[in-house]
XYZ file of C-alpha atoms in Angstrom:
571
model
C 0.000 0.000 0.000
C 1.401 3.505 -1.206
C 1.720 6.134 1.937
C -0.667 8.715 1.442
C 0.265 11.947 -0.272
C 0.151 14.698 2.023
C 0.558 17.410 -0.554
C -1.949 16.417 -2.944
C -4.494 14.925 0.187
C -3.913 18.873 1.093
C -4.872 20.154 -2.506
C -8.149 17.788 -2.760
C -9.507 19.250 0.706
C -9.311 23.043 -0.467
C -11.010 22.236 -3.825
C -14.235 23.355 -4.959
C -17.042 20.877 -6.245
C -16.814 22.323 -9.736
C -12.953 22.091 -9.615
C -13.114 18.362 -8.382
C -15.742 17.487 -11.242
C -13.894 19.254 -14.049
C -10.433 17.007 -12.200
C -11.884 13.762 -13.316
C -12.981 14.893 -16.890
C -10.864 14.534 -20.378
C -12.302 17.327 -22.751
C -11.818 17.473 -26.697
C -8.789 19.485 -28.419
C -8.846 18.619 -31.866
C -6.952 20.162 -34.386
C -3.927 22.942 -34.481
C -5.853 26.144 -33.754
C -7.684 26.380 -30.519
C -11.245 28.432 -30.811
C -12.606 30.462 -27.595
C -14.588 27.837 -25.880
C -10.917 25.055 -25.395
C -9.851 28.015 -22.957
C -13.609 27.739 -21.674
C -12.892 23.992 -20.637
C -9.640 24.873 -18.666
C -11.158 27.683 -16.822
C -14.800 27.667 -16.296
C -15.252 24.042 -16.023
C -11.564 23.084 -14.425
C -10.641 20.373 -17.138
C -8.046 17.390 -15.353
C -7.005 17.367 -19.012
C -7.301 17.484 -23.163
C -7.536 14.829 -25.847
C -5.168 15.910 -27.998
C -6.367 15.104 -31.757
C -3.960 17.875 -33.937
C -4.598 15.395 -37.343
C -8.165 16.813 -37.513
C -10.408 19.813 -37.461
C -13.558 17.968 -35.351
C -14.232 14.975 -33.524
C -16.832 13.326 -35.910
C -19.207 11.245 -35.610
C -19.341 7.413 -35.844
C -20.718 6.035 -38.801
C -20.826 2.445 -39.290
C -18.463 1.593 -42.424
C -20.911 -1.489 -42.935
C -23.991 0.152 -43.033
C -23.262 3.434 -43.686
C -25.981 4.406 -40.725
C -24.819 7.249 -38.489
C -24.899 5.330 -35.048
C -23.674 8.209 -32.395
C -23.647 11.853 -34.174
C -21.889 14.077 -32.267
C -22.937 17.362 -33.323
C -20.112 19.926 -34.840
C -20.660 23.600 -32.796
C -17.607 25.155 -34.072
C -19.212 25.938 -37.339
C -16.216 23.646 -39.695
C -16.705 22.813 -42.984
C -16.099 19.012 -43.263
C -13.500 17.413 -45.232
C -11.119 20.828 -44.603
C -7.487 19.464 -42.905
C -6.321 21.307 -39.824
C -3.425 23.527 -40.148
C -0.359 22.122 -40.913
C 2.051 22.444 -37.948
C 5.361 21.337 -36.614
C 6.216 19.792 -33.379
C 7.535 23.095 -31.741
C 4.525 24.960 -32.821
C 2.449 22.629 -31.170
C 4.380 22.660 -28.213
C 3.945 26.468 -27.714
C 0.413 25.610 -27.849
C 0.272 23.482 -24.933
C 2.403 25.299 -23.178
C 0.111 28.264 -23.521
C -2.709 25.850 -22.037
C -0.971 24.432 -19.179
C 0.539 28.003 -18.141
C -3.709 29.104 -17.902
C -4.275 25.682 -16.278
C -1.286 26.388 -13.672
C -2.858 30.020 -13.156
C -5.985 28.157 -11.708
C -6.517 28.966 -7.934
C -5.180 25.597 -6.933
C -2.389 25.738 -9.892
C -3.376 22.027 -10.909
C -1.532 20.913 -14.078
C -3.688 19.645 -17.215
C -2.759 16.481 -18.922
C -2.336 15.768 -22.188
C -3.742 12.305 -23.610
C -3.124 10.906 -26.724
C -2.953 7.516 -29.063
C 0.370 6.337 -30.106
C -0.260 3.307 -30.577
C 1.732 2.462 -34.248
C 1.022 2.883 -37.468
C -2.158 4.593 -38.196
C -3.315 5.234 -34.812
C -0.543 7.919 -34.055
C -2.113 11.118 -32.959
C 1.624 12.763 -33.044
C 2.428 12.184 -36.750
C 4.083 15.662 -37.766
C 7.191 16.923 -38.224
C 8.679 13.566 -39.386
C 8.359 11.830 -35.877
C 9.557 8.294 -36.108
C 6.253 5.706 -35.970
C 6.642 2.620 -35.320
C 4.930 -0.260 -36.211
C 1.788 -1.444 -34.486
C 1.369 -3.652 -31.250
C 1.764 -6.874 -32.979
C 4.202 -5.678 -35.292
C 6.679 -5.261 -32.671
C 5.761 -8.797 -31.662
C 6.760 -9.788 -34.986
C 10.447 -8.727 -33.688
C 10.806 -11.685 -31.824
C 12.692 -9.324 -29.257
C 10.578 -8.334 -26.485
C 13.242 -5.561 -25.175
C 12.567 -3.826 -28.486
C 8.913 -3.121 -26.963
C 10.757 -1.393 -24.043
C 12.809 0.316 -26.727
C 10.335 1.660 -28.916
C 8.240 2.588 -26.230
C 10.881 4.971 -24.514
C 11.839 6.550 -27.824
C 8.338 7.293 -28.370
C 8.019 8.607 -24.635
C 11.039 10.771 -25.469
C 9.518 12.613 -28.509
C 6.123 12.822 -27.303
C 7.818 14.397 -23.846
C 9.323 16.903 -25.441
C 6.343 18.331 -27.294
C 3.906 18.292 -24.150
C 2.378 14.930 -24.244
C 2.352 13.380 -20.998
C -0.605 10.706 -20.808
C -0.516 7.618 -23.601
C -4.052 5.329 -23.701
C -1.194 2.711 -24.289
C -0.709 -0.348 -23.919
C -2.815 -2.446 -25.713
C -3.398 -5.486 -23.860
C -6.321 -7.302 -25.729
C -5.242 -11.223 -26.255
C -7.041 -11.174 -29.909
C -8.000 -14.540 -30.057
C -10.819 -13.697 -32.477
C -9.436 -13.358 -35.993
C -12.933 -11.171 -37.332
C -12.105 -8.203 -34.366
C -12.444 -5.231 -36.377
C -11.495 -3.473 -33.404
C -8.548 -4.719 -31.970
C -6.566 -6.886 -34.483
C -3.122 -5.849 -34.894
C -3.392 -3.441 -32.152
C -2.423 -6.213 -30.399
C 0.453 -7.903 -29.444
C -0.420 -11.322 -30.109
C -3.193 -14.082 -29.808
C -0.955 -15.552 -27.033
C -1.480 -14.791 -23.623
C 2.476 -15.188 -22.419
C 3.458 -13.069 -25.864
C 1.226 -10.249 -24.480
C 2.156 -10.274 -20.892
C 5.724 -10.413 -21.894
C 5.363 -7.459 -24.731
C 3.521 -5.290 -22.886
C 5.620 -5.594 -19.441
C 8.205 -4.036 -21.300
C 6.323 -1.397 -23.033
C 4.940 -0.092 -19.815
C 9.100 -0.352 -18.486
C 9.718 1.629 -21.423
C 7.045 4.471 -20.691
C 8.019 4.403 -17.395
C 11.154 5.432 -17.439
C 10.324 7.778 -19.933
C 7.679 9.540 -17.927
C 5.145 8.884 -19.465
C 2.122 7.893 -18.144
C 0.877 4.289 -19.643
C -2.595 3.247 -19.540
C -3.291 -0.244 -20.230
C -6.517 -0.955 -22.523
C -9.282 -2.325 -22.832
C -10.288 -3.941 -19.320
C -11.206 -6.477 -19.007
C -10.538 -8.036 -22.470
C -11.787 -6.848 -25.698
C -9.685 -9.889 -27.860
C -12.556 -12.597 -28.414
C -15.009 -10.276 -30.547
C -16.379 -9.804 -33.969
C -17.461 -6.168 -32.948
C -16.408 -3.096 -32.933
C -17.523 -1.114 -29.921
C -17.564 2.340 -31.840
C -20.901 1.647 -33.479
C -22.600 -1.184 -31.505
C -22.213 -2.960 -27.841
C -19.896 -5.953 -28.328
C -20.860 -9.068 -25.890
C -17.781 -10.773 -24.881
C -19.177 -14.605 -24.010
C -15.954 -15.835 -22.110
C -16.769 -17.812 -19.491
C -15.460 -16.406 -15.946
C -12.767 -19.171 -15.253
C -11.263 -18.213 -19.356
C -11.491 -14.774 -18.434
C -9.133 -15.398 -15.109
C -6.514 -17.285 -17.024
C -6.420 -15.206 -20.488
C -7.600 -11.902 -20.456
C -7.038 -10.961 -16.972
C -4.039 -12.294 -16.722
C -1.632 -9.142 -17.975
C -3.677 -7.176 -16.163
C -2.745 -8.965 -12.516
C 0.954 -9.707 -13.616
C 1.390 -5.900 -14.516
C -0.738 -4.363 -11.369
C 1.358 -6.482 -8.934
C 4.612 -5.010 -10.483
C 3.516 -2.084 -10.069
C 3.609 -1.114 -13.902
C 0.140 0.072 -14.515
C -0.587 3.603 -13.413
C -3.889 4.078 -15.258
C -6.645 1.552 -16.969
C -8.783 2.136 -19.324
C -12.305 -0.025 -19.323
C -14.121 -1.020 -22.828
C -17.611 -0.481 -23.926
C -18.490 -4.049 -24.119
C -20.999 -6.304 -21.610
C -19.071 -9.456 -20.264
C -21.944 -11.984 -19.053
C -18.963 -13.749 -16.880
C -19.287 -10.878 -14.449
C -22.418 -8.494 -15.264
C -24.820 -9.323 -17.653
C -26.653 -6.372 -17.483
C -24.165 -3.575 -17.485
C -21.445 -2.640 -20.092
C -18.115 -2.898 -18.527
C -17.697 1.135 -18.586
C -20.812 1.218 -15.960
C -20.517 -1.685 -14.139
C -20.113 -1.570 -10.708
C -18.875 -5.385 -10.497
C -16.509 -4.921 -13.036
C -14.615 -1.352 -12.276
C -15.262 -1.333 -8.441
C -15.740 -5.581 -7.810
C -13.249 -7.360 -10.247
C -10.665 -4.532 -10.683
C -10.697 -2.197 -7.469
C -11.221 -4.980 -5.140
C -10.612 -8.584 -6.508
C -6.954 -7.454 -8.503
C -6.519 -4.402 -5.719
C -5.398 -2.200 -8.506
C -5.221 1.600 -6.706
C -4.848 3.786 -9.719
C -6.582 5.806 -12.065
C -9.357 3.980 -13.942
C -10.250 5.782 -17.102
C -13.385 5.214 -19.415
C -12.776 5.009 -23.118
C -14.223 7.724 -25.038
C -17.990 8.203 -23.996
C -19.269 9.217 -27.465
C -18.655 5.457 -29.392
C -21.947 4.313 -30.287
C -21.938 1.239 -27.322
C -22.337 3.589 -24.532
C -23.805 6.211 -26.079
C -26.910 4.910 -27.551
C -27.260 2.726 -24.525
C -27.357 5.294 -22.395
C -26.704 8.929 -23.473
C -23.388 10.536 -23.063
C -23.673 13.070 -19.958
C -25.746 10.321 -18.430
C -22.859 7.527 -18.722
C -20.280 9.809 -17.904
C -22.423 9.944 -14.404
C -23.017 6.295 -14.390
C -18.957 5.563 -14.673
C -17.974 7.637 -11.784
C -20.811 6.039 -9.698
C -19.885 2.420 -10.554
C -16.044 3.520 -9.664
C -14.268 5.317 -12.230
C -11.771 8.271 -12.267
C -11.533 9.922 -15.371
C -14.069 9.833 -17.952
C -13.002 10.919 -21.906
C -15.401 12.591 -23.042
C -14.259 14.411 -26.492
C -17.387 16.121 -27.910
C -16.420 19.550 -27.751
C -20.197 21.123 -28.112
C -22.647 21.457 -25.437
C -21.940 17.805 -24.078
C -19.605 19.168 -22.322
C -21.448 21.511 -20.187
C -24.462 18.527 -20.238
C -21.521 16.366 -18.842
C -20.699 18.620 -16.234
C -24.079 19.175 -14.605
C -25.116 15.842 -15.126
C -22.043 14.674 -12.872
C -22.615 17.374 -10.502
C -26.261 16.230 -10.131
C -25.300 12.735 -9.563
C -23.199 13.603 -6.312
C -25.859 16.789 -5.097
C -28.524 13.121 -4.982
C -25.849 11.133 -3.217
C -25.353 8.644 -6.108
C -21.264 10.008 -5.990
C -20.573 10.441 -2.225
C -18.054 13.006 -1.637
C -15.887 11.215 0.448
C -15.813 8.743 -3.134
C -15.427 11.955 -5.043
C -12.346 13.164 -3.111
C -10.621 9.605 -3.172
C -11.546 9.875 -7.651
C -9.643 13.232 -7.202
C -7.038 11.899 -5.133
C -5.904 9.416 -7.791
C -5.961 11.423 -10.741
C -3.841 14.149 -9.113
C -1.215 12.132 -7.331
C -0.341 10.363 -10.492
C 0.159 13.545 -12.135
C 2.051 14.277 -9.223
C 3.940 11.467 -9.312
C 5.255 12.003 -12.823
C 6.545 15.221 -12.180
C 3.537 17.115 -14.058
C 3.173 19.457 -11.210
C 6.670 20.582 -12.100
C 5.704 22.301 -15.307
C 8.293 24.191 -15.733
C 11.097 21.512 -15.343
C 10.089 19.955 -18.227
C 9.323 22.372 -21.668
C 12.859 23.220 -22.223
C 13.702 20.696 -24.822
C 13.734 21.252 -28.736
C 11.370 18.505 -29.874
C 12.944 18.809 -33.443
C 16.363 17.601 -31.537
C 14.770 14.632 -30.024
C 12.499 13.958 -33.188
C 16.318 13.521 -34.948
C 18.256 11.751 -32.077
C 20.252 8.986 -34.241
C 19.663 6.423 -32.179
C 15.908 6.982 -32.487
C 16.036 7.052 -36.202
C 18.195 3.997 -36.173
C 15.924 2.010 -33.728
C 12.361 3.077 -36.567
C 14.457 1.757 -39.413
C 15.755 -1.439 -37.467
C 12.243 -2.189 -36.065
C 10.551 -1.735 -39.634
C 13.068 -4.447 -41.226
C 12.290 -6.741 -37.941
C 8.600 -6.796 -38.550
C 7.993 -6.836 -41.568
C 7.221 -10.636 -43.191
C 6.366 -12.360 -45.899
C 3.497 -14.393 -45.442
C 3.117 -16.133 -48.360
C 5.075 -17.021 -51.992
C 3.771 -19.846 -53.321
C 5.066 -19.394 -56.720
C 8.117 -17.863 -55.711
C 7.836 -14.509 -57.416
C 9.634 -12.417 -54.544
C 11.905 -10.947 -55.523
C 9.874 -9.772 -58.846
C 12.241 -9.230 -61.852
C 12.817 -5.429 -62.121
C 13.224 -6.167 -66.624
C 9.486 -6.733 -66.317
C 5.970 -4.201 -66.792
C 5.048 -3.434 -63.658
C 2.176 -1.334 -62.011
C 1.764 -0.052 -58.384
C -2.131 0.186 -57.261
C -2.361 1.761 -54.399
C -5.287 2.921 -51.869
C -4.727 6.912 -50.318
C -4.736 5.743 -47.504
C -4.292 7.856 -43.966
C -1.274 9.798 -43.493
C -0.286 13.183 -42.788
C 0.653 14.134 -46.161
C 4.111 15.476 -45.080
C 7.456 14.821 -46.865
C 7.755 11.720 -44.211
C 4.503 10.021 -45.252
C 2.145 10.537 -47.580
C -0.028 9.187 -50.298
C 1.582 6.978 -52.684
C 4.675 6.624 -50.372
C 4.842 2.873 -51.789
C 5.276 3.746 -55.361
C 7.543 6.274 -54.262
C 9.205 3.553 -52.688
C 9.200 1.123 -55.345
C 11.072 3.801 -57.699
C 14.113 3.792 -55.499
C 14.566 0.226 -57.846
C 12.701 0.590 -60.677
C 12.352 4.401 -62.010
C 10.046 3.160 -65.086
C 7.320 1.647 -63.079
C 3.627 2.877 -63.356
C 1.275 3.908 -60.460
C -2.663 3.861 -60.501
C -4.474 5.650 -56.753
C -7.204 4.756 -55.878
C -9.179 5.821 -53.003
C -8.846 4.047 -49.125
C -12.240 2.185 -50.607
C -12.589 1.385 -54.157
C -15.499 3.619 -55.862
C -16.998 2.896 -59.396
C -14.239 4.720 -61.194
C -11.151 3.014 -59.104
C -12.834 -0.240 -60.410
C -12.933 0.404 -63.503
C -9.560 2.048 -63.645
C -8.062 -1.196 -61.854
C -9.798 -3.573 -64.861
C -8.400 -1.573 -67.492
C -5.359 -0.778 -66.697
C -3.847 -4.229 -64.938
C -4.177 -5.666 -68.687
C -1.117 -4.359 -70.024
C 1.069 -4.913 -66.862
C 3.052 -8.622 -66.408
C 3.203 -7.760 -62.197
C 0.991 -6.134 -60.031
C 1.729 -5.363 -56.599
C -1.751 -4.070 -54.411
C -2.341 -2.921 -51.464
C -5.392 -3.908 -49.276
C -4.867 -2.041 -46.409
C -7.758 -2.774 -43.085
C -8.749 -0.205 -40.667
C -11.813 -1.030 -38.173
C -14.110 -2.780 -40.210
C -13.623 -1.501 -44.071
C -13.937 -4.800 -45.924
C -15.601 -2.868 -49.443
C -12.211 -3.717 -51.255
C -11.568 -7.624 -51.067
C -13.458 -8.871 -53.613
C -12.166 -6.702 -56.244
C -8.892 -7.756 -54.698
C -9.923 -11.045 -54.659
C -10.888 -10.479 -58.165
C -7.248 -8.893 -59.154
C -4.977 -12.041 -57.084
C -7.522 -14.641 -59.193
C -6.400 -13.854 -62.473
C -3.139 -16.226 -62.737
C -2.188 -14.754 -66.095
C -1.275 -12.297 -63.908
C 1.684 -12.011 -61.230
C 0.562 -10.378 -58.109
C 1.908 -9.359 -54.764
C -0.648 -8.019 -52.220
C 0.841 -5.864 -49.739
C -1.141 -5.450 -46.658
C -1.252 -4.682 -43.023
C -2.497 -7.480 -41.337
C -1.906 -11.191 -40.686
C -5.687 -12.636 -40.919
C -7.343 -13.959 -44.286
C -11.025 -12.581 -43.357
C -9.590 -8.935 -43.032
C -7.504 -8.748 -45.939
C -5.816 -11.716 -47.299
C -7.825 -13.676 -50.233
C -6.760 -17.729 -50.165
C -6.196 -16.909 -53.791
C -3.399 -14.638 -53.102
C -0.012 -16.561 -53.963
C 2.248 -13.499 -52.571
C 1.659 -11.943 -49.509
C 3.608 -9.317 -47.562
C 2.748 -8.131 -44.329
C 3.867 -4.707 -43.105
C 2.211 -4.783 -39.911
C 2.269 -0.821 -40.316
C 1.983 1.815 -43.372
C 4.446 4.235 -41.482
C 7.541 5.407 -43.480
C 10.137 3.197 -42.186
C 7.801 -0.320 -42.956
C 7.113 0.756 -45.956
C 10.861 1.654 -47.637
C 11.647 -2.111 -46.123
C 8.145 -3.856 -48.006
C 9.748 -1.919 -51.270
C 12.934 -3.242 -50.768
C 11.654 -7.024 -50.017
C 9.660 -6.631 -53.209
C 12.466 -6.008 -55.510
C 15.290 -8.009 -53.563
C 17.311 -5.039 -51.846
C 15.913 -5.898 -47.998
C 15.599 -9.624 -46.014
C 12.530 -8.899 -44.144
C 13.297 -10.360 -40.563
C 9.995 -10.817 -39.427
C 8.693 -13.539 -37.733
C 4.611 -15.244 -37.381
C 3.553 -13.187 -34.675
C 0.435 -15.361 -33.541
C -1.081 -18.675 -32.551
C -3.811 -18.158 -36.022
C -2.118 -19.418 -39.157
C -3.292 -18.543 -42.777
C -4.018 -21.488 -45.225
C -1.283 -22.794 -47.471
């Protein structure tokens, strides 16, 4: 048991209400230039903290890529146009921008520090992404290493970058086992389908943020691994039985807690009969306060996911749920909607403890928590730490070295059946590739494959097409693959956009044809046709991955990647 902070116990006991409720909420900053109403959150409702988004102008709403039905719509107040990028900025620019916020936040009455959350996850999901900051590959892309200290590695270089900029609070690690090969969710966010593989992989990640200040947040308790739904437009039900749940998912979760490696959880939008059948996790009083508080005695901050995915929203409103999480024994709740759900959110949490369903001897101990681990990683001490360059850090050579060595140990080739890697630069050769999401900087942007692929072959042809194949990209594709001997295609996945695999399917059928598909996960249902003869995995479209899948295409790179899971493909 931790001895009990004095200063902060001090700090809680001369708050007001409203600054204790705005302590426990995560507000919405997204985008590069911050409008009136983001200094609103820090001062009239006493934000704990932002969600830092810089990659885009509003937080949108969810839309089911299935159906196409708008599940949660989270109403744009800022007056945007859609489809308009943020400002482009660099990593020093934004920095001067937090600053700026956490000097007004220090100003408070109490001088409590904001923090700054963020994904950083790999790949993709990398809400830092500018000024040519190294991303690595995703979760199970490290796994694909084979070297577990390269977790630690990676995860203090990106602790170091993300530092120096202002970020200070990472909803990482992963620690799903994804067991289920259809989880549109979770799949290669994930270290592994192997429970010792994730325990290992993400013991070492959390060393590695550790020690490199920031603070980790392990997700998504208590398991969201054995699903074939995605949480952000309907309520997953995870039917594990208790005693698989103890051994599997849970598992990290104790091993980590008991080493003391875990300063913040996050819990998942899903319902897990095993332990409430009624509740989803996120408002469960058995699960937050019963399995996690009490049964694994973890002490520290439990955070909500965000409460405007369509499983807890529809379910039960947003204001409303953000209530219902602190009552059933939550911290922090994310709640990114920057409109008036944030003033909704406020009252309705305020209401919930004025009726007694939040006592406030619970609310001070919610306060407690959040505070002390800022306190404990040295956020208090603001001005200690926004003297670095980030460009400086950004360019460290051992940083740079560890992205490029980390992209050739991931990425793999799955399959070659007809062994056509390498392909034969003398022949006609066409590049189709999906725009798919990237910053569009001179570190990563669209077409960075073909771009690439030229470094061997300056005569090769490109055809984009867009993330999902429209009419036009279709018939583009059909026309202009007949005059090429070797195609190489991308199928890139993200969360649940299957549109393109049976033109794909289509493209890898036609054997008069030699094709390598290029994509970014291991699992056949996501991505990878049974017709496809040659396969290679990148695990990650980030810069680094993608120079080495160019280079294993035309001969100049060994990819060193290894199988990463328990699921095989077929042969």
């Amino acid at each position: 048991m931790k001895s009990e902070n004095k200063y902060v116990k001090n700090l809680v006991s001369k708050m007001t209400l409203d600054e204790k409720v705005g302590a426990l909420l995560t507000l919405g900053f997204s985008g590069t230039i911050a409008m009136p109403h983001i200094y609103e959150f820090i001062t009239k409702y006493h934000c704990g903290g932002l969600r830092l988004s810089p990659t885009s102008r509003i937080f949108g709403s969810y839309v089911n890529p299935k159906s196409g039905e708008t599940v949660v719509n989270v109403v744009d107040e800022k007056g945007f146009k859609n489809g308009i990028e943020p400002p482009t900025t660099n990593a020093s620019e934004y920095k001067k921008l937090l600053c700026e916020f956490q000097k007004l936040a220090m100003n408070r009455p109490h001088g409590i520090p904001l923090h700054f959350s963020y994904d950083q996850e790999g790949g993709t999901s990398s809400d830092f992404n500018f000024s040519g900051v190294n991303i690595f590959t995703k979760p199970m892309g490290i796994r694909a290493t084979g070297d577990s200290k390269l977790a630690y590695e990676v995860a203090l270089a990106v602790s170091k970058q993300s530092k120096a900029v202002g970020f200070n609070w990472i909803h990482s690690p992963v620690i799903d086992i994804n067991v289920d090969p259809r989880n549109p969710e979770v799949y290669t966010r994930a270290y592994s389908d192997r429970v010792e593989e994730v325990v290992e992989y993400s013991e070492q990640s959390c060393l590695g943020f550790k020690e490199g200040g920031l603070i980790a947040t392990g997700k998504h308790f208590p398991g969201r691994g054995d699903s074939p739904v995605d949480a952000h437009f309907e309520v997953p039900v995870i039917n594990v039985d208790r005693e698989t749940m103890l051994k599997r998912e849970l598992l990290p979760y104790k091993v980590l807690i008991n080493k003391g490696l875990l300063p913040s959880i996050m819990i998942t939008h899903s319902i897990f009969p095993a332990f409430d059948s009624e509740h989803i996790a996120t408002v469960s009083k058995k699960i937050i306060t019963g399995l996690l508080r009490e049964k694994l005695k973890f002490d520290g901050v439990i955070a909500t996911d965000s409460m405007t995915m369509g499983a807890i929203a529809i379910k039960y409103g947003v204001a409303n749920a953000c209530a219902l999480s602190l009552e059933a024994g939550a911290d922090l709740v994310l709640m990114k909607a920057e409109g008036s759900l944030v003033e909704e959110t406020f009252n309705k949490i305020k209401e919930f403890i004025k009726d007694g369903k939040i006592s406030i001897e619970e609310l001070d101990k919610k306060v407690y928590r959040v505070l002390n681990v800022k306190y404990e990683y040295g956020l208090f001490n603001y001005e200690t730490i926004t003297g670095e360059r980030p460009e400086d850090i950004i360019n460290e050579k051992r940083i740079v070295a560890l992205s490029k060595l980390v992209g050739r140990k991931s990425v793999l080739v799955a399959r070659d059946r007809n062994k056509l890697l390498p392909i034969r630069k003398d022949e006609k050769i066409l590049v189709i590739e999906q725009i798919n999401k990237t910053p569009n900087n001179f570190s990563w942007y669209p077409g960075i494959l073909f771009k690439k692929c030229t470094k061997y072959k300056k005569n090769i042809s490109y055809l984009e097409t867009n993330y999902t194949f429209d009419e036009q990209d279709i018939e583009n594709i059909r026309r202009r693959i007949k005059d090429y001997n070797i195609i190489i295609v991308t199928n890139f996945y993200i969360r649940g956009k299957l549109a393109n695999n049976d033109i794909i399917k289509e493209i890898v059928g036609d054997k008069s044809k030699q094709v390598v598909l290029v994509t970014n996960t291991p699992y056949e249902v996501l991505s990878i046709p049974k017709e496809a003869d040659s396969v290679v995995i990148t695990f990650a479209t980030s810069p680094d991955n993608i120079e080495v899948v160019a280079g294993v295409i035309f001969g100049e790179v060994v990819p060193e990647g290894e199988w990463p899971i328990e699921y095989k493909l077929s042969e």
